[in-house]
XYZ file of N, CA, C and O in Angstrom:
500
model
N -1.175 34.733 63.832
C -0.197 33.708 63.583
C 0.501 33.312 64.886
O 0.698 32.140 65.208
N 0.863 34.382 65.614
C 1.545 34.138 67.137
C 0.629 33.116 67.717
O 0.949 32.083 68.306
N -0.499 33.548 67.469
C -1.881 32.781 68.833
C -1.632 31.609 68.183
O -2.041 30.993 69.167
N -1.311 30.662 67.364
C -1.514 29.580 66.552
C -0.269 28.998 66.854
O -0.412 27.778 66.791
N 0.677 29.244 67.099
C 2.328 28.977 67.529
C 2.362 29.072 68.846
O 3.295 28.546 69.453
N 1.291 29.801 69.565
C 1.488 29.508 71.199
C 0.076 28.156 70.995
O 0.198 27.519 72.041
N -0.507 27.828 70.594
C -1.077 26.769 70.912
C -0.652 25.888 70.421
O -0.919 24.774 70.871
N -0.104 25.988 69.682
C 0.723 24.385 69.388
C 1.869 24.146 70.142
O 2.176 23.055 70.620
N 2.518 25.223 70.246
C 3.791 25.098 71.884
C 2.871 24.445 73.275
O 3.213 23.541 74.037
N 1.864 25.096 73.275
C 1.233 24.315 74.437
C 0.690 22.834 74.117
O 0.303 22.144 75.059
N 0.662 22.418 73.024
C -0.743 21.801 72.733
C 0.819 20.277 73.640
O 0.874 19.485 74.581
N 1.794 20.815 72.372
C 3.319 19.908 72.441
C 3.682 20.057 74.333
O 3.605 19.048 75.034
N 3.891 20.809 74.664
C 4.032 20.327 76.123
C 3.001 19.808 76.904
O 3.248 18.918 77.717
N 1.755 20.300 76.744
C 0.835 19.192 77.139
C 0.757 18.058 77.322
O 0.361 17.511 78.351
N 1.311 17.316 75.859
C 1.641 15.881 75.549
C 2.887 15.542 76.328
O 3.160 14.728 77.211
N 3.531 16.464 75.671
C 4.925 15.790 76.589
C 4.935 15.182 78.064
O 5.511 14.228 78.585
N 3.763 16.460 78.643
C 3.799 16.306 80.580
C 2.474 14.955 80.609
O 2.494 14.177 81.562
N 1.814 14.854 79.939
C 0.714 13.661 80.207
C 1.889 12.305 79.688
O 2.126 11.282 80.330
N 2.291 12.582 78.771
C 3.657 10.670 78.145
C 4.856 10.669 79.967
O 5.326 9.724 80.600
N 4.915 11.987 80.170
C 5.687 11.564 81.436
C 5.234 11.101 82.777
O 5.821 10.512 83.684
N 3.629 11.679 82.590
C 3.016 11.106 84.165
C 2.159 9.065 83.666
O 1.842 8.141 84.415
N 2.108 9.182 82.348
C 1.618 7.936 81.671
C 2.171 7.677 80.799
O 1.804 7.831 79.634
N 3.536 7.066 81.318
C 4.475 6.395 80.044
C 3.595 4.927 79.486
O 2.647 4.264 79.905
N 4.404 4.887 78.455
C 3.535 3.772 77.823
C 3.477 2.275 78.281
O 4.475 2.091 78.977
N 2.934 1.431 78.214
C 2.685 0.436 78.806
C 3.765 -0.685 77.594
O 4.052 -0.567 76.403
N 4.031 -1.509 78.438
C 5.386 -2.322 77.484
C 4.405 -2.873 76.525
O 3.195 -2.922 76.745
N 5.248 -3.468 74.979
C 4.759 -4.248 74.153
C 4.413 -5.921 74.837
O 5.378 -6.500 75.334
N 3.226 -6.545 74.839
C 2.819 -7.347 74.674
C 3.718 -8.748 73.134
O 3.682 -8.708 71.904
N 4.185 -9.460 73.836
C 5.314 -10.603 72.573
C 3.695 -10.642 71.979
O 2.618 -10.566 72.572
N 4.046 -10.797 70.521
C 2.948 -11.405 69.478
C 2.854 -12.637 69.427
O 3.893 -13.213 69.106
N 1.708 -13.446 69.689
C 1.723 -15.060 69.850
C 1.835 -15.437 68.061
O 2.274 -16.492 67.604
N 1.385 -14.434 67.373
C 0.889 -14.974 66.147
C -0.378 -15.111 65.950
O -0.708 -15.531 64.841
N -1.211 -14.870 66.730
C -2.723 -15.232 66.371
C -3.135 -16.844 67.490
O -2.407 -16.900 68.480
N -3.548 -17.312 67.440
C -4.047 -18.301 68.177
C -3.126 -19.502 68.055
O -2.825 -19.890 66.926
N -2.621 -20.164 69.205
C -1.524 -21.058 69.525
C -2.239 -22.477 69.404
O -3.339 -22.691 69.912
N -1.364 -23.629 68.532
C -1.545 -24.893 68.325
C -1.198 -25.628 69.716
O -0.148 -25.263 70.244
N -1.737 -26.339 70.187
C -1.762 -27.809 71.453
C -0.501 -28.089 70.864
O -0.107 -27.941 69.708
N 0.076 -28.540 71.926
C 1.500 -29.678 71.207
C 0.514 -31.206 70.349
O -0.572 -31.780 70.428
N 1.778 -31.260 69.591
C 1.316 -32.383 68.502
C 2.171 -33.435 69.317
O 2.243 -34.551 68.803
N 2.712 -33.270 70.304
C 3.578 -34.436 70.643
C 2.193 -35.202 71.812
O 1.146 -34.707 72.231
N 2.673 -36.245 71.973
C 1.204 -37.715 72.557
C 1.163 -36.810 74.071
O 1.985 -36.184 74.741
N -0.118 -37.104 74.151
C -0.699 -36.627 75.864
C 0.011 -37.011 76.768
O 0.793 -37.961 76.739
N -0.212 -36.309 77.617
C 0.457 -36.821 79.109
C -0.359 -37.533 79.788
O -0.590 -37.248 80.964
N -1.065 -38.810 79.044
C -2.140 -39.489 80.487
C -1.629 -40.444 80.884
O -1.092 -40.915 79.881
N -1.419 -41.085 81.709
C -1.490 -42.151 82.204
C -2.298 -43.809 81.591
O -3.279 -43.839 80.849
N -1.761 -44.721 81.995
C -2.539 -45.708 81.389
C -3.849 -45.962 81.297
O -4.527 -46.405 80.369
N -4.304 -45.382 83.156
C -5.975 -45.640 83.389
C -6.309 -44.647 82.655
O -7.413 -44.694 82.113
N -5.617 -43.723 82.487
C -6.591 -42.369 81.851
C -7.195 -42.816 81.038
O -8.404 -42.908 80.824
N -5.720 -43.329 80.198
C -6.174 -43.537 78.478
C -7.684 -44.334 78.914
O -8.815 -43.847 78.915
N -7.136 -46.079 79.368
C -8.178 -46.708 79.931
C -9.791 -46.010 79.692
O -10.617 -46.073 78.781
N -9.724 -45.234 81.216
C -10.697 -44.652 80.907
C -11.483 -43.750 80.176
O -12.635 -43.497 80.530
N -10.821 -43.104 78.915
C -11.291 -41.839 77.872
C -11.719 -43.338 76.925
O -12.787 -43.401 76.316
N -10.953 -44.204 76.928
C -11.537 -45.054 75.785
C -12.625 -45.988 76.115
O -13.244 -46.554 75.214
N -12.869 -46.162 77.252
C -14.330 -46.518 77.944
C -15.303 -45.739 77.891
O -16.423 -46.155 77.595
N -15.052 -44.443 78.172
C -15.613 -43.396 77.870
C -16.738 -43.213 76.440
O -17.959 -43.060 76.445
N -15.902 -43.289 75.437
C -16.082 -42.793 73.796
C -16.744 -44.333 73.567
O -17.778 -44.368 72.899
N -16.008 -46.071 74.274
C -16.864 -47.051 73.691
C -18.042 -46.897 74.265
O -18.824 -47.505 73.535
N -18.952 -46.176 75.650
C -20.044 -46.101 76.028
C -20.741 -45.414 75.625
O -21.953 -45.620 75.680
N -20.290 -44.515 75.162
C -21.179 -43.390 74.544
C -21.789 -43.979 72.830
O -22.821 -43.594 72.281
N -20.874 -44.899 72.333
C -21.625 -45.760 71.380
C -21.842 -44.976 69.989
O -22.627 -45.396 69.138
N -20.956 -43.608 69.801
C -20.905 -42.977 68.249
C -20.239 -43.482 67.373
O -19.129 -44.006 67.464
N -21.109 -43.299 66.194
C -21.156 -44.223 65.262
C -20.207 -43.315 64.193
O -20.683 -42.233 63.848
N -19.110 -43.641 63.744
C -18.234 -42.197 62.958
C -17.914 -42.353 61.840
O -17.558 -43.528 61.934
N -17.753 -42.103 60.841
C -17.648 -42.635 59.368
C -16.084 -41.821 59.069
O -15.761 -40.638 59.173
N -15.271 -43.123 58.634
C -14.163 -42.271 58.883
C -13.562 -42.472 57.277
O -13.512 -43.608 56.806
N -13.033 -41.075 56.339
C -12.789 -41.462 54.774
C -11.659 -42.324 55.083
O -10.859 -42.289 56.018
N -11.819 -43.412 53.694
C -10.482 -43.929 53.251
C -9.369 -43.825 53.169
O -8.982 -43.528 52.039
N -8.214 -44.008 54.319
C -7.067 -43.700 53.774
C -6.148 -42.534 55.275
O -5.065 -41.990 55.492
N -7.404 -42.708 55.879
C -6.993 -41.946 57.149
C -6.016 -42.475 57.712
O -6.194 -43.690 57.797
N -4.700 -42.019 58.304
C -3.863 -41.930 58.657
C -3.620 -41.667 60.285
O -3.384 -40.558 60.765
N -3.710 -42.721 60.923
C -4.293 -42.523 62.348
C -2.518 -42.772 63.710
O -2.372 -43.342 64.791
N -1.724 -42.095 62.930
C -0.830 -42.316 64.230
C -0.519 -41.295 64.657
O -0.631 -40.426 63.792
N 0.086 -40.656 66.258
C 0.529 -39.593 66.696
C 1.595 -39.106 65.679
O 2.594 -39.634 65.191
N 0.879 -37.653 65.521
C 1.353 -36.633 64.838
C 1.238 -36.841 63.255
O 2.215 -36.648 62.531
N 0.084 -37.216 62.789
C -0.443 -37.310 61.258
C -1.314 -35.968 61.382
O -1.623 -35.321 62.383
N -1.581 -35.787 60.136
C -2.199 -34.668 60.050
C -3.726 -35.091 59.697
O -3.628 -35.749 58.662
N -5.187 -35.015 60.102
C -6.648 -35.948 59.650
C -6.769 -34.940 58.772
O -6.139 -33.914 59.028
N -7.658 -34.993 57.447
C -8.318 -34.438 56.642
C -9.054 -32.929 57.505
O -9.361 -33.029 58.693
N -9.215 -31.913 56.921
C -9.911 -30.992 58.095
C -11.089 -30.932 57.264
O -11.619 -29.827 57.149
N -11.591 -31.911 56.669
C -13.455 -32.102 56.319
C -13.326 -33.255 57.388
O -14.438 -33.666 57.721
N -12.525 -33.740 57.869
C -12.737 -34.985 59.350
C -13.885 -34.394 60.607
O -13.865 -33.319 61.207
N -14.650 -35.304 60.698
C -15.755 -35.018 62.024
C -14.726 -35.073 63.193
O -13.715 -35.750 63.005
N -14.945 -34.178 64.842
C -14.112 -34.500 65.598
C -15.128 -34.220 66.691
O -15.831 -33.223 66.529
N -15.318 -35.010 67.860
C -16.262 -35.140 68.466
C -15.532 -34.585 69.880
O -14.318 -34.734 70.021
N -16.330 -33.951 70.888
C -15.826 -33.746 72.253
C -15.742 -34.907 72.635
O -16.094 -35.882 71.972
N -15.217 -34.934 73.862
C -15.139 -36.270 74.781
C -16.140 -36.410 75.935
O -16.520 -35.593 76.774
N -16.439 -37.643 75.729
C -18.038 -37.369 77.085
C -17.625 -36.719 78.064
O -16.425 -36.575 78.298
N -18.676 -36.175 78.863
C -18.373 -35.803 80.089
C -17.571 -35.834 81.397
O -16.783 -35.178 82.078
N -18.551 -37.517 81.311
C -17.552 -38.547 82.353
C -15.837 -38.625 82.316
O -15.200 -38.794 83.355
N -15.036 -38.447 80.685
C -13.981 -38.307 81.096
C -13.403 -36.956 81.079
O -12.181 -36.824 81.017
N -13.912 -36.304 81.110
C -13.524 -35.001 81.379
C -13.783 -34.360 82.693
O -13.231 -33.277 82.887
N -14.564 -34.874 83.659
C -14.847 -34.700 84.836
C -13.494 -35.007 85.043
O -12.725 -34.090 85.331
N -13.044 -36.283 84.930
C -12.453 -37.471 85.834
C -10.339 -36.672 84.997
O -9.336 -36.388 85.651
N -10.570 -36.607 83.412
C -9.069 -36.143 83.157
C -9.288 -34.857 82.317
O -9.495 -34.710 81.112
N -9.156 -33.818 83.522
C -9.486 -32.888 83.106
C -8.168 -32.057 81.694
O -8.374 -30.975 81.145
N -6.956 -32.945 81.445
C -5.999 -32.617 80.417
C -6.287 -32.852 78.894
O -5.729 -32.495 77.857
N -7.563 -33.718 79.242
C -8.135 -34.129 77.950
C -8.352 -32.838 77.350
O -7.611 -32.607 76.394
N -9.101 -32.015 77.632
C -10.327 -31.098 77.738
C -10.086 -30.711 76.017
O -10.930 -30.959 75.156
N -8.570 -29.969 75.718
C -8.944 -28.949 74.593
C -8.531 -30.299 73.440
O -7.972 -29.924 72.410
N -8.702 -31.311 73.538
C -9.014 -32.260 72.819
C -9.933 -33.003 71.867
O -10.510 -33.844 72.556
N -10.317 -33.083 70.685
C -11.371 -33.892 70.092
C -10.767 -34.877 70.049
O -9.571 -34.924 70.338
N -11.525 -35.986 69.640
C -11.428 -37.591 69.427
C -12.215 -37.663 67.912
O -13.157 -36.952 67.560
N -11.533 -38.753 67.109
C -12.551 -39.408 66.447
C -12.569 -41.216 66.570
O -12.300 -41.557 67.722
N -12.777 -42.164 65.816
C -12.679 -43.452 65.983
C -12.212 -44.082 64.443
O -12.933 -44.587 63.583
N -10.946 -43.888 64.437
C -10.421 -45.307 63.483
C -10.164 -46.507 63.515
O -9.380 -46.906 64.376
N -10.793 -47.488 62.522
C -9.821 -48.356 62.745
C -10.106 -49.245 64.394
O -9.354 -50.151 64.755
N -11.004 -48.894 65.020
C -11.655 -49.361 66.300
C -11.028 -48.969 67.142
O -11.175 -49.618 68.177
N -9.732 -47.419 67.255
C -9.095 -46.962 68.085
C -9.285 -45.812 68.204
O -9.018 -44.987 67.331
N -9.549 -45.675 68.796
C -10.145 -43.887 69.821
C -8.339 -42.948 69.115
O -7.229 -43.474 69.032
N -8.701 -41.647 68.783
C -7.955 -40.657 67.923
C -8.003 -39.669 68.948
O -9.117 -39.226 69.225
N -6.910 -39.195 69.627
C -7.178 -37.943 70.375
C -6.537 -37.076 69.176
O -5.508 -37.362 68.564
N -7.413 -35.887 68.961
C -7.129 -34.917 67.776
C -6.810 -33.246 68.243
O -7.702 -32.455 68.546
N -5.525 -32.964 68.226
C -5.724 -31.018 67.846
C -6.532 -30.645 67.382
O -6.407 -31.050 66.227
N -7.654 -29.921 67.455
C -8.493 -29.411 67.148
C -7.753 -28.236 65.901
O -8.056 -28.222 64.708
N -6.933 -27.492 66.448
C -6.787 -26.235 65.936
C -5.847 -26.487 64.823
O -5.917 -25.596 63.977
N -4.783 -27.638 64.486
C -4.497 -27.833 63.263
C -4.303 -29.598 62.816
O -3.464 -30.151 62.105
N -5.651 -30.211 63.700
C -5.779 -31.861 62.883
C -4.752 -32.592 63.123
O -4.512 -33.506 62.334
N -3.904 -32.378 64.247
C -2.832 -33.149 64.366
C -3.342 -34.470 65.399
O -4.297 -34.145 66.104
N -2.985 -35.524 65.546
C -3.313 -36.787 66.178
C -2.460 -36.669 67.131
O -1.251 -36.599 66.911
N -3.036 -36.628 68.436
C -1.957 -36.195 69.765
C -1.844 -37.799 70.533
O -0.889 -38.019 71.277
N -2.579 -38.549 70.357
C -2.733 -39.572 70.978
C -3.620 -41.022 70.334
O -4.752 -40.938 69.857
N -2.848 -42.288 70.443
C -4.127 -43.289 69.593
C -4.295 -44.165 70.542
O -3.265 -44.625 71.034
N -5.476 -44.590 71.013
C -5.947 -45.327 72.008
C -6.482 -46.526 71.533
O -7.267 -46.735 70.608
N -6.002 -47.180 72.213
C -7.506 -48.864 72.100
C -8.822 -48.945 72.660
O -8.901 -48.986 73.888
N -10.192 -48.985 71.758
C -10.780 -48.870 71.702
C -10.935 -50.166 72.956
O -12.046 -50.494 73.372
């Protein structure tokens, strides 16, 4: 019984002297799980826009958009809504676009939140 009470006296200072040479590392804030884009309108510039919507009219996709879609900054799109990347070309050129989809309402280019369908931006096609 002694031998069993000296190893657990040791087993307990053991721990104790390893938590003092490797205290614990601070808590990490909880984001919640994966963070939404602001829903408030992009920061581009006029040519940007300009150019993302030159962009999406060259590329020439054809988008079927349901009835009733609701296409102004900060609406929420259906999340059965198609949302397309943005060509290349403007993503080379505005690289703020990036975590952005687009769709096409209404003959106006939709910059879309991906992560909760919010309309960040409406462009002229």
């Amino acid at each position: 019984m002694a031998a069993l009470t000296l190893a657990g006296t040791l087993a307990a200072l053991a721990t104790a002297a390893h938590a003092q040479q490797n205290p614990p590392l601070p808590a990490m804030p909880s984001t919640g799980g994966v963070s939404t884009l602001s829903s408030q309108p992009v920061a581009l510039t006029e040519d940007q826009k300009r150019a993302v919507a030159r962009a999406v009219a060259q590329a020439g996709r054809k988008v079927a958009v349901p009835p009733g879609v609701d296409a102004r900054v900060g609406a929420e799109l259906p999340a059965s809504m198609e949302l397309y990347m943005l060509p290349d070309v403007a993503l080379a050129d505005i690289p703020e676009a990036k975590p952005y989809r687009y769709t096409i309402v209404e003959n106006r280019v939709v910059l879309v939140d991906p992560t909760n369908m919010r309309v960040v931006e409406v462009l002229e096609k």
